[in-house]
mmCIF file of C-alpha atoms in Angstrom:
data_model
loop_
_atom_site.group_PDB
_atom_site.id
_atom_site.type_symbol
_atom_site.label_atom_id
_atom_site.label_comp_id
_atom_site.label_asym_id
_atom_site.label_seq_id
_atom_site.Cartn_x
_atom_site.Cartn_y
_atom_site.Cartn_z
ATOM 1 C CA MET A 23 5.260 -24.304 -18.649
ATOM 2 C CA GLN A 24 3.418 -22.304 -15.977
ATOM 3 C CA THR A 25 2.111 -18.919 -17.127
ATOM 4 C CA LEU A 26 0.155 -16.127 -15.468
ATOM 5 C CA THR A 27 -1.633 -13.386 -17.416
ATOM 6 C CA ILE A 28 -2.626 -10.251 -15.506
ATOM 7 C CA THR A 29 -3.825 -6.734 -16.207
ATOM 8 C CA GLN A 30 -0.863 -4.485 -16.965
ATOM 9 C CA PRO A 31 0.415 -3.150 -13.610
ATOM 10 C CA ASP A 32 1.017 0.410 -12.417
ATOM 11 C CA ASP A 33 4.002 1.549 -10.365
ATOM 12 C CA MET A 34 2.590 3.867 -7.730
ATOM 13 C CA HIS A 35 6.004 5.092 -6.511
ATOM 14 C CA LEU A 36 8.795 5.645 -9.024
ATOM 15 C CA HIS A 37 11.942 7.748 -9.383
ATOM 16 C CA LEU A 38 12.946 8.573 -12.948
ATOM 17 C CA ARG A 39 15.490 11.361 -12.356
ATOM 18 C CA ASP A 40 16.052 13.639 -15.373
ATOM 19 C CA GLY A 41 18.243 14.168 -18.438
ATOM 20 C CA ASP A 42 20.486 11.249 -19.415
ATOM 21 C CA ALA A 43 19.441 9.305 -16.301
ATOM 22 C CA LEU A 44 15.766 9.592 -17.259
ATOM 23 C CA ARG A 45 16.470 8.365 -20.772
ATOM 24 C CA ALA A 46 18.457 5.415 -19.397
ATOM 25 C CA VAL A 47 15.843 4.071 -16.976
ATOM 26 C CA LEU A 48 12.442 5.079 -18.389
ATOM 27 C CA PRO A 49 12.256 2.295 -21.018
ATOM 28 C CA PHE A 50 12.350 -0.393 -18.317
ATOM 29 C CA THR A 51 9.247 0.954 -16.585
ATOM 30 C CA ALA A 52 7.459 1.845 -19.826
ATOM 31 C CA ARG A 53 7.854 -1.756 -20.978
ATOM 32 C CA GLN A 54 6.200 -3.229 -17.860
ATOM 33 C CA MET A 55 3.863 -0.597 -16.441
ATOM 34 C CA GLY A 56 0.836 1.204 -17.812
ATOM 35 C CA ARG A 57 1.282 4.188 -15.496
ATOM 36 C CA ALA A 58 3.545 5.365 -12.699
ATOM 37 C CA VAL A 59 3.320 7.971 -9.964
ATOM 38 C CA ILE A 60 6.462 10.041 -10.513
ATOM 39 C CA MET A 61 8.414 11.278 -7.508
ATOM 40 C CA PRO A 62 9.243 15.008 -7.471
ATOM 41 C CA ASN A 63 12.572 15.060 -5.603
ATOM 42 C CA LEU A 64 14.698 16.303 -8.473
ATOM 43 C CA LYS A 65 17.433 18.913 -8.115
ATOM 44 C CA PRO A 66 15.819 21.455 -7.875
ATOM 45 C CA PRO A 67 12.598 19.786 -6.685
ATOM 46 C CA VAL A 68 9.288 19.878 -8.568
ATOM 47 C CA VAL A 69 7.450 22.429 -6.440
ATOM 48 C CA SER A 70 5.194 24.290 -8.900
ATOM 49 C CA VAL A 71 2.599 23.291 -11.454
ATOM 50 C CA ALA A 72 4.853 24.662 -14.194
ATOM 51 C CA ASP A 73 7.707 22.472 -12.898
ATOM 52 C CA ALA A 74 5.513 19.374 -12.974
ATOM 53 C CA LEU A 75 4.099 19.981 -16.436
ATOM 54 C CA ALA A 76 7.557 20.655 -17.874
ATOM 55 C CA TYR A 77 8.903 17.483 -16.238
ATOM 56 C CA LYS A 78 5.971 15.477 -17.596
ATOM 57 C CA GLN A 79 6.750 16.685 -21.098
ATOM 58 C CA ARG A 80 10.394 15.633 -20.723
ATOM 59 C CA ILE A 81 9.244 12.171 -19.650
ATOM 60 C CA ILE A 82 6.868 11.867 -22.598
ATOM 61 C CA THR A 83 9.587 13.009 -24.995
ATOM 62 C CA ALA A 84 11.953 10.349 -23.627
ATOM 63 C CA LEU A 85 9.492 7.473 -24.075
ATOM 64 C CA PRO A 86 10.276 4.750 -26.610
ATOM 65 C CA GLU A 87 8.389 5.152 -29.876
ATOM 66 C CA GLY A 88 4.883 3.724 -29.691
ATOM 67 C CA SER A 89 4.788 3.553 -25.882
ATOM 68 C CA THR A 90 1.426 4.157 -24.205
ATOM 69 C CA PHE A 91 2.960 4.677 -20.754
ATOM 70 C CA GLU A 92 1.388 7.521 -18.742
ATOM 71 C CA PRO A 93 3.294 9.462 -16.058
ATOM 72 C CA LEU A 94 1.163 10.625 -13.121
ATOM 73 C CA MET A 95 2.684 13.795 -11.729
ATOM 74 C CA THR A 96 3.161 14.941 -8.146
ATOM 75 C CA LEU A 97 4.367 18.073 -6.383
ATOM 76 C CA TYR A 98 7.031 18.234 -3.690
ATOM 77 C CA LEU A 99 5.452 19.640 -0.528
ATOM 78 C CA THR A 100 7.409 22.498 1.047
ATOM 79 C CA ASP A 101 6.856 24.838 3.968
ATOM 80 C CA LYS A 102 5.733 27.477 1.416
ATOM 81 C CA ALA A 103 2.834 25.437 0.006
ATOM 82 C CA THR A 104 -0.597 27.071 0.056
ATOM 83 C CA PRO A 105 -4.211 25.984 -0.469
ATOM 84 C CA GLU A 106 -4.153 28.035 -3.682
ATOM 85 C CA LEU A 107 -1.310 25.869 -4.989
ATOM 86 C CA VAL A 108 -3.368 22.755 -4.236
ATOM 87 C CA ARG A 109 -6.295 24.067 -6.279
ATOM 88 C CA GLU A 110 -3.986 24.998 -9.145
ATOM 89 C CA ALA A 111 -2.403 21.555 -9.076
ATOM 90 C CA LYS A 112 -5.770 19.806 -9.133
ATOM 91 C CA ALA A 113 -6.885 21.854 -12.130
ATOM 92 C CA ALA A 114 -3.678 20.877 -13.976
ATOM 93 C CA GLY A 115 -4.229 17.141 -13.480
ATOM 94 C CA ILE A 116 -1.538 16.621 -10.846
ATOM 95 C CA VAL A 117 -2.564 13.669 -8.688
ATOM 96 C CA ALA A 118 -0.760 14.139 -5.376
ATOM 97 C CA PHE A 119 1.530 16.049 -3.059
ATOM 98 C CA LYS A 120 4.564 14.266 -1.628
ATOM 99 C CA LEU A 121 5.812 14.766 1.924
ATOM 100 C CA TYR A 122 9.545 14.482 2.478
ATOM 101 C CA PRO A 123 10.442 15.365 6.053
ATOM 102 C CA ALA A 124 13.471 17.637 5.691
ATOM 103 C CA GLY A 125 16.632 15.535 5.585
ATOM 104 C CA ALA A 126 14.869 12.157 5.460
ATOM 105 C CA THR A 127 16.198 10.823 2.149
ATOM 106 C CA THR A 128 17.710 11.667 -1.250
ATOM 107 C CA ASN A 129 17.140 15.300 -2.272
ATOM 108 C CA SER A 130 14.929 16.027 0.739
ATOM 109 C CA ASP A 131 16.703 19.170 1.951
ATOM 110 C CA SER A 132 13.763 21.305 0.787
ATOM 111 C CA GLY A 133 11.273 19.132 2.648
ATOM 112 C CA VAL A 134 8.786 20.033 5.344
ATOM 113 C CA THR A 135 10.099 21.093 8.744
ATOM 114 C CA ASP A 136 6.754 21.116 10.612
ATOM 115 C CA LEU A 137 3.796 19.388 8.957
ATOM 116 C CA PHE A 138 1.319 20.704 11.509
ATOM 117 C CA LYS A 139 1.863 24.238 10.197
ATOM 118 C CA LEU A 140 0.517 23.005 6.850
ATOM 119 C CA LEU A 141 -2.834 21.707 8.129
ATOM 120 C CA PRO A 142 -4.776 24.196 5.919
ATOM 121 C CA VAL A 143 -2.927 22.747 2.919
ATOM 122 C CA LEU A 144 -3.771 19.193 3.978
ATOM 123 C CA HIS A 145 -7.436 20.127 4.388
ATOM 124 C CA GLU A 146 -7.395 21.515 0.832
ATOM 125 C CA ILE A 147 -5.701 18.365 -0.509
ATOM 126 C CA ALA A 148 -8.569 16.406 1.046
ATOM 127 C CA ALA A 149 -11.176 18.815 -0.314
ATOM 128 C CA GLN A 150 -9.749 18.516 -3.832
ATOM 129 C CA ASP A 151 -9.717 14.698 -3.618
ATOM 130 C CA MET A 152 -5.979 14.572 -4.243
ATOM 131 C CA ARG A 153 -3.648 12.060 -2.630
ATOM 132 C CA PHE A 154 -1.139 12.805 0.109
ATOM 133 C CA LEU A 155 1.994 10.676 -0.255
ATOM 134 C CA VAL A 156 4.034 10.280 2.901
ATOM 135 C CA HIS A 157 7.672 9.389 3.415
ATOM 136 C CA GLY A 158 7.028 8.355 6.987
ATOM 137 C CA GLU A 159 10.173 8.909 9.020
ATOM 138 C CA VAL A 160 11.170 11.377 11.693
ATOM 139 C CA THR A 161 14.648 12.829 11.343
ATOM 140 C CA ASP A 162 15.444 13.653 14.973
ATOM 141 C CA SER A 163 19.032 12.765 15.814
ATOM 142 C CA ASP A 164 17.948 11.061 19.035
ATOM 143 C CA ILE A 165 15.816 8.479 17.190
ATOM 144 C CA ASP A 166 17.543 5.308 16.009
ATOM 145 C CA ILE A 167 17.418 4.961 12.222
ATOM 146 C CA PHE A 168 15.614 1.620 12.574
ATOM 147 C CA ASP A 169 12.895 3.295 14.698
ATOM 148 C CA ARG A 170 12.226 6.361 12.557
ATOM 149 C CA GLU A 171 9.133 4.957 10.872
ATOM 150 C CA ALA A 172 7.524 3.763 14.103
ATOM 151 C CA ALA A 173 8.212 7.130 15.745
ATOM 152 C CA PHE A 174 6.690 8.979 12.773
ATOM 153 C CA ILE A 175 3.471 7.001 13.151
ATOM 154 C CA GLU A 176 2.993 8.110 16.760
ATOM 155 C CA ARG A 177 4.313 11.673 16.471
ATOM 156 C CA VAL A 178 2.946 12.686 13.078
ATOM 157 C CA MET A 179 0.761 10.227 11.203
ATOM 158 C CA LYS A 180 -1.841 9.475 13.869
ATOM 159 C CA PRO A 181 -2.288 13.129 14.912
ATOM 160 C CA VAL A 182 -2.600 14.257 11.270
ATOM 161 C CA LEU A 183 -5.183 11.584 10.479
ATOM 162 C CA ALA A 184 -7.133 12.631 13.566
ATOM 163 C CA GLN A 185 -7.124 16.294 12.513
ATOM 164 C CA VAL A 186 -7.773 15.712 8.788
ATOM 165 C CA PRO A 187 -9.839 12.515 8.896
ATOM 166 C CA ASN A 188 -10.900 12.566 5.237
ATOM 167 C CA LEU A 189 -7.366 12.973 3.863
ATOM 168 C CA LYS A 190 -6.494 10.187 1.417
ATOM 169 C CA VAL A 191 -3.034 9.088 2.470
ATOM 170 C CA VAL A 192 -0.576 6.719 0.835
ATOM 171 C CA PHE A 193 1.981 5.627 3.414
ATOM 172 C CA GLU A 194 4.889 5.126 1.027
ATOM 173 C CA HIS A 195 7.332 2.200 0.971
ATOM 174 C CA ILE A 196 6.342 0.909 4.398
ATOM 175 C CA THR A 197 8.960 -1.189 6.186
ATOM 176 C CA THR A 198 7.617 -2.157 9.608
ATOM 177 C CA ALA A 199 4.929 -4.187 11.323
ATOM 178 C CA GLU A 200 3.813 -0.939 12.975
ATOM 179 C CA ALA A 201 3.190 0.706 9.601
ATOM 180 C CA ALA A 202 1.304 -2.319 8.288
ATOM 181 C CA ARG A 203 -0.831 -2.319 11.440
ATOM 182 C CA LEU A 204 -1.632 1.388 11.069
ATOM 183 C CA VAL A 205 -2.845 0.888 7.494
ATOM 184 C CA LEU A 206 -4.830 -2.208 8.392
ATOM 185 C CA GLU A 207 -6.569 -0.482 11.305
ATOM 186 C CA ALA A 208 -7.203 2.865 9.566
ATOM 187 C CA GLY A 209 -10.175 3.708 7.396
ATOM 188 C CA ASP A 210 -10.282 3.160 3.645
ATOM 189 C CA ASN A 211 -8.733 6.606 3.166
ATOM 190 C CA VAL A 212 -5.336 5.162 4.178
ATOM 191 C CA ALA A 213 -3.326 2.808 1.952
ATOM 192 C CA ALA A 214 0.326 1.921 1.424
ATOM 193 C CA THR A 215 2.870 1.085 -1.240
ATOM 194 C CA VAL A 216 5.316 -1.747 -0.608
ATOM 195 C CA THR A 217 8.612 -2.235 -2.434
ATOM 196 C CA PRO A 218 10.137 -5.494 -3.673
ATOM 197 C CA GLN A 219 13.214 -5.002 -1.481
ATOM 198 C CA HIS A 220 11.217 -4.654 1.728
ATOM 199 C CA LEU A 221 9.259 -7.810 0.867
ATOM 200 C CA LEU A 222 12.353 -9.832 -0.101
ATOM 201 C CA LEU A 223 15.208 -8.569 2.080
ATOM 202 C CA ASN A 224 15.963 -7.806 5.716
ATOM 203 C CA ARG A 225 18.753 -5.915 7.442
ATOM 204 C CA ASN A 226 21.009 -8.970 7.388
ATOM 205 C CA ASP A 227 21.118 -8.532 3.619
ATOM 206 C CA LEU A 228 22.486 -5.039 4.206
ATOM 207 C CA LEU A 229 24.959 -5.679 7.012
ATOM 208 C CA VAL A 230 26.047 -9.327 7.363
ATOM 209 C CA GLY A 231 29.452 -10.101 5.875
ATOM 210 C CA GLY A 232 30.186 -6.419 5.354
ATOM 211 C CA VAL A 233 28.067 -3.489 4.264
ATOM 212 C CA HIS A 234 26.306 -4.102 0.937
ATOM 213 C CA PRO A 235 25.902 -0.599 -0.541
ATOM 214 C CA HIS A 236 23.458 -1.658 -3.254
ATOM 215 C CA HIS A 237 21.057 -2.848 -0.539
ATOM 216 C CA TYR A 238 21.113 0.544 1.182
ATOM 217 C CA CYS A 239 17.807 2.357 0.825
ATOM 218 C CA LEU A 240 15.678 4.685 2.916
ATOM 219 C CA PRO A 241 13.697 3.736 4.839
ATOM 220 C CA VAL A 242 16.417 1.245 5.668
ATOM 221 C CA LEU A 243 15.792 -2.518 5.568
ATOM 222 C CA LYS A 244 14.416 -3.830 8.856
ATOM 223 C CA ARG A 245 14.567 -7.105 10.796
ATOM 224 C CA GLU A 246 13.031 -10.330 9.453
ATOM 225 C CA SER A 247 9.897 -10.104 11.616
ATOM 226 C CA HIS A 248 8.978 -6.841 9.886
ATOM 227 C CA ARG A 249 9.513 -8.347 6.439
ATOM 228 C CA GLN A 250 7.203 -11.192 7.354
ATOM 229 C CA ALA A 251 4.569 -8.726 8.612
ATOM 230 C CA LEU A 252 4.649 -6.901 5.267
ATOM 231 C CA VAL A 253 4.223 -10.133 3.307
ATOM 232 C CA ALA A 254 1.290 -11.062 5.538
ATOM 233 C CA ALA A 255 -0.280 -7.648 4.979
ATOM 234 C CA VAL A 256 -0.078 -7.645 1.164
ATOM 235 C CA THR A 257 -1.515 -11.178 0.984
ATOM 236 C CA GLY A 258 -4.009 -11.022 3.855
ATOM 237 C CA GLU A 259 -7.673 -10.182 4.395
ATOM 238 C CA LYS A 260 -7.214 -6.437 3.847
ATOM 239 C CA ALA A 261 -4.736 -6.764 0.987
ATOM 240 C CA HIS A 262 -6.788 -4.242 -1.021
ATOM 241 C CA LYS A 263 -5.138 -1.484 1.060
ATOM 242 C CA PHE A 264 -1.662 -2.264 -0.288
ATOM 243 C CA PHE A 265 -0.305 -1.874 -3.790
ATOM 244 C CA LEU A 266 2.768 -1.966 -5.969
ATOM 245 C CA GLY A 267 5.207 0.899 -5.555
ATOM 246 C CA THR A 268 8.774 -0.046 -6.378
ATOM 247 C CA ASP A 269 10.491 3.094 -5.095
ATOM 248 C CA SER A 270 12.958 2.159 -7.846
ATOM 249 C CA ALA A 271 15.658 4.786 -7.410
ATOM 250 C CA PRO A 272 18.566 4.841 -9.854
ATOM 251 C CA HIS A 273 22.002 5.948 -8.682
ATOM 252 C CA ALA A 274 25.290 5.581 -10.526
ATOM 253 C CA GLN A 275 27.551 2.802 -9.258
ATOM 254 C CA SER A 276 30.146 5.408 -8.294
ATOM 255 C CA ALA A 277 27.592 7.195 -6.095
ATOM 256 C CA LYS A 278 26.574 3.998 -4.323
ATOM 257 C CA GLU A 279 30.057 2.579 -3.781
ATOM 258 C CA ASN A 280 31.773 5.335 -1.842
ATOM 259 C CA ALA A 281 32.226 6.536 1.724
ATOM 260 C CA CYS A 282 28.895 8.401 1.638
ATOM 261 C CA GLY A 283 26.949 5.945 -0.497
ATOM 262 C CA CYS A 284 23.514 7.210 -1.439
ATOM 263 C CA ALA A 285 20.212 5.506 -0.661
ATOM 264 C CA GLY A 286 18.085 3.715 -3.216
ATOM 265 C CA MET A 287 17.685 0.458 -5.105
ATOM 266 C CA PHE A 288 16.968 0.140 -8.826
ATOM 267 C CA SER A 289 14.355 -2.575 -9.398
ATOM 268 C CA ALA A 290 12.434 -1.262 -12.413
ATOM 269 C CA ALA A 291 14.078 -3.644 -14.882
ATOM 270 C CA THR A 292 12.515 -6.734 -13.268
ATOM 271 C CA ALA A 293 9.918 -5.336 -10.879
ATOM 272 C CA VAL A 294 6.952 -7.486 -11.874
ATOM 273 C CA GLU A 295 9.096 -10.626 -11.872
ATOM 274 C CA LEU A 296 10.358 -9.925 -8.349
ATOM 275 C CA TYR A 297 6.850 -9.341 -7.027
ATOM 276 C CA ALA A 298 5.714 -12.600 -8.675
ATOM 277 C CA GLU A 299 8.398 -14.432 -6.686
ATOM 278 C CA ILE A 300 7.191 -12.835 -3.465
ATOM 279 C CA PHE A 301 3.562 -13.778 -3.995
ATOM 280 C CA GLU A 302 4.409 -17.297 -5.157
ATOM 281 C CA GLN A 303 6.597 -17.895 -2.095
ATOM 282 C CA ALA A 304 3.685 -16.734 0.080
ATOM 283 C CA GLY A 305 1.294 -19.120 -1.675
ATOM 284 C CA ALA A 306 -0.707 -16.145 -2.925
ATOM 285 C CA LEU A 307 0.069 -15.881 -6.622
ATOM 286 C CA ASP A 308 -3.659 -15.441 -7.239
ATOM 287 C CA LYS A 309 -3.454 -12.097 -5.379
ATOM 288 C CA LEU A 310 -0.637 -10.622 -7.472
ATOM 289 C CA GLU A 311 -2.937 -9.018 -10.050
ATOM 290 C CA ALA A 312 -4.924 -7.100 -7.436
ATOM 291 C CA PHE A 313 -1.750 -5.851 -5.751
ATOM 292 C CA ALA A 314 0.012 -4.900 -8.985
ATOM 293 C CA SER A 315 -2.811 -3.762 -11.234
ATOM 294 C CA GLN A 316 -6.016 -2.961 -9.339
ATOM 295 C CA ASN A 317 -5.571 -1.762 -5.750
ATOM 296 C CA GLY A 318 -3.536 1.318 -6.633
ATOM 297 C CA ALA A 319 -5.718 2.324 -9.558
ATOM 298 C CA ARG A 320 -8.809 1.984 -7.382
ATOM 299 C CA PHE A 321 -7.320 4.090 -4.585
ATOM 300 C CA TYR A 322 -6.395 6.846 -7.047
ATOM 301 C CA GLY A 323 -9.794 6.690 -8.759
ATOM 302 C CA LEU A 324 -8.316 5.495 -12.060
ATOM 303 C CA PRO A 325 -9.644 2.885 -14.516
ATOM 304 C CA PHE A 326 -7.766 -0.389 -14.746
ATOM 305 C CA ASN A 327 -5.357 -0.693 -17.651
ATOM 306 C CA THR A 328 -6.826 -2.467 -20.671
ATOM 307 C CA ARG A 329 -3.628 -4.214 -21.760
ATOM 308 C CA LYS A 330 -2.430 -7.521 -20.326
ATOM 309 C CA ILE A 331 1.011 -8.923 -19.586
ATOM 310 C CA THR A 332 1.984 -12.566 -19.295
ATOM 311 C CA LEU A 333 4.483 -13.955 -16.815
ATOM 312 C CA VAL A 334 6.229 -17.258 -17.511
ATOM 313 C CA LYS A 335 7.782 -19.473 -14.817
ATOM 314 C CA GLN A 336 11.188 -19.357 -16.438
ATOM 315 C CA PRO A 337 14.462 -18.092 -14.939
ATOM 316 C CA GLN A 338 15.719 -14.753 -16.212
ATOM 317 C CA ARG A 339 19.248 -13.510 -15.642
ATOM 318 C CA ILE A 340 19.635 -9.961 -14.354
ATOM 319 C CA PRO A 341 22.623 -8.134 -15.873
ATOM 320 C CA ASN A 342 25.577 -7.165 -13.710
ATOM 321 C CA SER A 343 25.126 -3.533 -14.698
ATOM 322 C CA ILE A 344 23.119 -1.233 -16.958
ATOM 323 C CA PRO A 345 24.500 1.771 -18.890
ATOM 324 C CA TYR A 346 23.665 4.969 -17.025
ATOM 325 C CA GLY A 347 24.876 8.170 -18.659
ATOM 326 C CA GLU A 348 28.646 8.071 -18.530
ATOM 327 C CA GLY A 349 28.631 5.452 -15.770
ATOM 328 C CA LYS A 350 26.890 2.251 -14.740
ATOM 329 C CA LEU A 351 23.793 1.399 -12.741
ATOM 330 C CA ILE A 352 23.717 -1.754 -10.606
ATOM 331 C CA PRO A 353 20.208 -3.268 -10.614
ATOM 332 C CA MET A 354 18.608 -5.122 -7.745
ATOM 333 C CA ARG A 355 19.927 -8.721 -7.620
ATOM 334 C CA ALA A 356 22.593 -7.905 -10.211
ATOM 335 C CA GLY A 357 24.137 -11.020 -11.750
ATOM 336 C CA GLY A 358 21.449 -13.255 -10.271
ATOM 337 C CA ASN A 359 18.173 -14.643 -11.585
ATOM 338 C CA THR A 360 14.496 -14.053 -11.173
ATOM 339 C CA GLU A 361 12.286 -17.129 -11.088
ATOM 340 C CA TRP A 362 9.762 -15.537 -13.448
ATOM 341 C CA SER A 363 10.051 -13.713 -16.772
ATOM 342 C CA VAL A 364 7.653 -11.316 -18.466
ATOM 343 C CA GLN A 365 6.825 -12.464 -21.980
ATOM 344 C CA TYR A 366 7.421 -9.598 -24.402
#
């Protein structure tokens, strides 16, 4: 039986929610990952150092007994952010600030309305050697939803990188050939996370045969040529600039399957297995460990995890649903199989 042993991965983009939802989903990530960069778009958002430290303690309290999982905390960037806040965050061990353009995705109403007014904050983030995490979409009503990422690159990302050239940027959950090209052509201060859904699925999986609400995420799935460009990027010559970030985002089944279904896909239960499929299909299984376990740690200036995990080429059935508070959570590829299993 084919096996693959790799350094324990890190999830560099993860939503854990809070309360009962946190307790429902955290064990899946803690079982697979050594660390995760925790997204701050709670209700209310994590905007202060005190917010982040309190949230971190709730995560630690919810961990299964004996877990060594480490949450890496971030702050939600708002129009009120200051250089002083950046220095306070650095001193408290917070690793990054997260940009949500106002109205771009789940719980982004408090997001930034004009990033260029926050250039002093971005300069301080660079000076403190923190990371700047970018949800890269414009929200203008005149821009097609499938073009929001490409427009953001031209209108915001390139001008910001020109004005703050030493800013260490993670272009989060990239979905387009344009985003991959930007990262590939930029300096080593620019990297990207890539999700399993954007490497496995295209917009046909969302729209053909009826709308599939559990495939709705933001940024939205794109056409097949973009998916292929992402696979080429994470397995190509500059693959060190890309790393694992699931953007696993739990939502109750009732919230996904309604007239205003919310955006997000829950992949944490089988994240490593799904990525193994992707890299095997691309003939690049030998590059999975770097993508999952090394590139992100290196970009954040962290040591590699010391533990190992072993993948076995053996089908694993994904449950139809997972208990989620008083409701249910529908995981990515619910009721189907992964081609690989993690040996626990």
